[in-house]
């Protein structure tokens, strides 16, 4: 099996490690292939290159027809139309965002999308573009992605976290990688939200991190406002449908287990 990871970043690197451990050939793209954080992936056998070089590999036949793609580059990234116009992948998994649900506060697999904001509209346009190809497409719309070096356990100590009573859903990066791994070899098509089993308020998780890290507790007088909801989101996301369809079990069903594990790593 050959997998091309477009955007080998926070999630892409975790996916790459899972695939490499199973003997899958992995080609990851990035703007800076020489970065030190790719050294471990290279030792495991991954090829880390620029997107332009990936296109040339495909055109020259060094990537066999029928390869699978994880597309995790946001709409603001480089134009990938030339790559996809080749029509050579058999499977594309695209990482979108729950931002496509707009102001919806309860989200599941049947929740209608809302393209009324620039952010959601850009994501929906990207989804539509990817769906046009002759390959099978599965779109995963993850909630807030966290893990080692990323999340409230990092931003709260820095004073960069907005405390409020808005609900936020999350998914640990390793659990998202498990979804992607299963999705790449599945025949499932469509678009689904991805999240763990315990959405909580921004205040609740800040309190949890403060206790865990022995830091000052969040100010109880902090007031949640509609403007804060627009910045940080206010959604409870149910990701059970895609877990069931892909046969994925969560390693970290809650931030209560995922955050301590992230801190240890």
PDB file of C-alpha atoms in Angstrom, residues 16 62 66 89 104 106 113 124 127 130 141 153 155 170 174 176 183 213 239 241 249 259:
ATOM      1  CA  UNK A  16       2.521   8.335   9.236  1.00  0.00           C
ATOM      2  CA  UNK A  62       7.290   6.428  -8.944  1.00  0.00           C
ATOM      3  CA  UNK A  66      -4.302   3.613  -7.034  1.00  0.00           C
ATOM      4  CA  UNK A  89      -5.506   8.181  -6.420  1.00  0.00           C
ATOM      5  CA  UNK A 104     -25.039  24.712  15.443  1.00  0.00           C
ATOM      6  CA  UNK A 106     -25.444  20.149  18.841  1.00  0.00           C
ATOM      7  CA  UNK A 113     -23.636  22.475   7.236  1.00  0.00           C
ATOM      8  CA  UNK A 124     -17.017  23.555   2.250  1.00  0.00           C
ATOM      9  CA  UNK A 127     -14.651  19.562   0.426  1.00  0.00           C
ATOM     10  CA  UNK A 130     -12.118  17.040  -3.513  1.00  0.00           C
ATOM     11  CA  UNK A 141     -14.522  16.867  10.322  1.00  0.00           C
ATOM     12  CA  UNK A 153      -2.594  21.935  28.995  1.00  0.00           C
ATOM     13  CA  UNK A 155      -2.129  27.265  26.352  1.00  0.00           C
ATOM     14  CA  UNK A 170     -12.098  17.574  21.250  1.00  0.00           C
ATOM     15  CA  UNK A 174      -3.762   9.609  18.262  1.00  0.00           C
ATOM     16  CA  UNK A 176      -7.842  11.010  15.034  1.00  0.00           C
ATOM     17  CA  UNK A 183     -10.620   5.439   6.671  1.00  0.00           C
ATOM     18  CA  UNK A 213      -0.635  21.422  36.825  1.00  0.00           C
ATOM     19  CA  UNK A 239     -18.632  11.429  16.746  1.00  0.00           C
ATOM     20  CA  UNK A 241     -21.397   7.367  13.994  1.00  0.00           C
ATOM     21  CA  UNK A 249     -12.308   2.461  19.585  1.00  0.00           C
ATOM     22  CA  UNK A 259      -4.426  15.386  28.754  1.00  0.00           C
TER      23      UNK A 259
END
